[in-house]
Amino acid sequence: MADLFTYQRHAFLCAEIDRHNRLYYELDAPEISDAEYDSLFRELLDLEAAHPELVSAASPSRKVGSKPQEKFAPVPHAVPMLSLRNVKNAQEFEEFDRSLRGTFLAQAGDIDYVCEMKLDGLAVELTYRDGRLVAGSTRGDGFTGENILDNLRTVAGLPHQLTPPYPRLVDVRGEVYIELAAFRTLNRHQEEAGTRPFANPRNAAAGSLRQLDPKVTAGRPLRIFCYGVGRLEGASPATHLELLKQLQQWGLPVNLDGTATASGAAEVLACYERLQARREALPFEIDGAVVKVNDLALQRELGEVSRSPRWAVAFKFPPRQAQTVVEAIGLQVGRTGAITPVAHLRPVEVSGVTVARASLHNWDEIGRLDVRIGDHVIVERAGDVIPDIVKVLTEHRSGREQRVPLPESCPECGGRVRKAEDEVVPRCSNAQCPAQALQRLRHFVSRHAMDIEGLGEKQLVQLLDRQRIEDIADLYRLDSDDLFALGRMGEVLAGKLLQAIDASRKRPLSRLLFALGIRHVGEHTAKILAKRFPALDDLARADREQLRQIPEIGEKVADAVVDYFADPANLLLLDKLRRHGVAPAPEATVQQGGPLSGLTFVITGTLSHMGRSEAEALVERLGGRAAGSVSRKTDYLVAGENAGSKLERARELGIRILGEEEFLQMAGAGVPS
Ligand code: IVH
């Protein structure tokens, strides 16, 4: 019988795990790391194994996920969506393999497994009836999920109609996720908009899928990989691998590139190691391998136990965590004046990468963690190179640790700091703040804005310090003498830079709009605005109503645009830009059904006939899509001189690689003279 202590500990673990489930599944705001959660869960399982009398239907060990939220209609899962048991190391996997062979299958030979990547996203179910997508839900508590069909319809690459021959009915299961690059961009936009950034790509995916307005979801870069089925009416394949291939033939996105078969535990371990070696180079986050018995008849025979199938396990990677000390907390001022705290850490290695900084996001986060200067902390790299502080080790406190208060004045210029009620970030309200000026310049010249190559932060700081420039328009006044004065700038480099500056005068209007840094106007919104208002003056004169009539423009953007053009300082700046010859080219119209329509290109390396941005614009003009990173969705990689990791990755994925001339021929543009 369990003693009082054990009872209490069990009750505590149940309550605590329930609380963390709610935070994770319903609120998308976890307080502890996955590793900490796993260790609580394991303790609960161990306790229940030793004291079966403690187990009840209410124990989190008998439940999957969390109760569905009420804002979405409930959708029952015809076949329950189970969860996976975790194994942490080779020994535990070998035990799992042994128990399958010994206890359940009495099989002497090796078991054939399939090793898949364990994507870190949100599990969903999609029902296709007569080939048409008719239902879509979250996992919920495993028995009932939330109806998020309209949101799922917006996920890139998810077919609304299967390719025949399809079965009469199939429930497809998969993981919705966000790629790392897209996650960073999304968070940048969140921060610009004064909304709380997402803690990691998983939270971003979950938060985006649970939007009440599908338009919001549509604007989020969600993707999906399918990895299984619930109901399947029609012929079933014999193995899991064949099932995956079948899903792909129906037109569903399947991560076959991240999937391998393995016979016996030793081969599974080798697969696991290979996945771990690939982890850092993947465009999305994975947190382990999922190992499944390949033979579907064997899977049926094995069945399930409580909340998990017996035929599969999650073979998790060790957490990318390390312990270090917060040496200082710095304050960064962004181009909109937003002041964000950054922890400067005693440098520490976390799975091969030295980290010296951690983002603290905002003051809510500092308050929640109660992190102070001098604190010993656990840092974790989750989906980004800049790690998060996941925990403060308060037991190491000496009493000399210092809190960081909300700044009353801007750390860069001493200007007044204001915090709007509906925002989590304080902002410097001084429009002349030099830190803001620098960040505005950096944004203006950046690749997706005016794309002025050769003007990095260092050069901009020097130009500002020497008062050669004050604002973005001054860039167009620079001459070679100004540039020679910069360290390490010879005639050739200065000439190139002046050319790059000159070329930017004629960038399309959408780029200029994005480059100006109007609040809430990201690249996508800038394109929409430029399409509707091909002349800057017309946009500047547009009122709220006119802007609101554009289908994709909401109230926030409309207000921000009107406010921007109502500010006399901005009008002066625009006039100054104009006087210095900045005359945006009309927005190139996309050729419907153009020669590249439906194709995704990634341009890498140095091209000889045009810049990368121009090549990307060409792709888009001809109906194609220009992406920043190589994935299985890439149709062609265009490789210029000195192409590096993207070329390697494209080769790895078997993506077609084009030289510059081939690309130009394909574009039907010929080689410009
Ligand atoms: S199979 C019963 N395959 O991991 C089979 N799951 O803890 C369950 N996941 O709920 C799913 N990648 O959200 C499977 N390749 C993969 C997966 C995967 C990620 C997630 C999924 C599931 C959780 C299990």
PDB file of C-alpha atoms in Angstrom, residues 429 431-432 440 540 559-575:
ATOM      1  CA  SER A 429       8.864  58.338 -27.690  1.00  0.00           C
ATOM      2  CA  ALA A 431      11.519  60.463 -32.821  1.00  0.00           C
ATOM      3  CA  GLN A 432      15.142  61.685 -32.937  1.00  0.00           C
ATOM      4  CA  ARG A 440      15.397  52.342 -39.258  1.00  0.00           C
ATOM      5  CA  ALA A 540      -0.612  59.109 -48.983  1.00  0.00           C
ATOM      6  CA  ASP A 559      -4.921  53.376 -38.955  1.00  0.00           C
ATOM      7  CA  ALA A 560      -1.167  52.924 -39.104  1.00  0.00           C
ATOM      8  CA  VAL A 561      -0.983  53.988 -42.763  1.00  0.00           C
ATOM      9  CA  VAL A 562      -3.174  57.044 -42.225  1.00  0.00           C
ATOM     10  CA  ASP A 563      -1.183  58.025 -39.125  1.00  0.00           C
ATOM     11  CA  TYR A 564       2.086  57.638 -41.015  1.00  0.00           C
ATOM     12  CA  PHE A 565       1.074  59.973 -43.814  1.00  0.00           C
ATOM     13  CA  ALA A 566      -0.486  62.440 -41.386  1.00  0.00           C
ATOM     14  CA  ASP A 567       2.825  63.006 -39.649  1.00  0.00           C
ATOM     15  CA  PRO A 568       4.533  66.112 -41.097  1.00  0.00           C
ATOM     16  CA  ALA A 569       7.987  64.673 -40.318  1.00  0.00           C
ATOM     17  CA  ASN A 570       7.239  61.691 -42.532  1.00  0.00           C
ATOM     18  CA  LEU A 571       5.969  63.903 -45.336  1.00  0.00           C
ATOM     19  CA  LEU A 572       9.191  65.897 -45.197  1.00  0.00           C
ATOM     20  CA  LEU A 573      11.178  62.682 -45.329  1.00  0.00           C
ATOM     21  CA  LEU A 574       9.247  61.431 -48.361  1.00  0.00           C
ATOM     22  CA  ASP A 575       9.774  64.751 -50.066  1.00  0.00           C
TER      23      ASP A 575
END
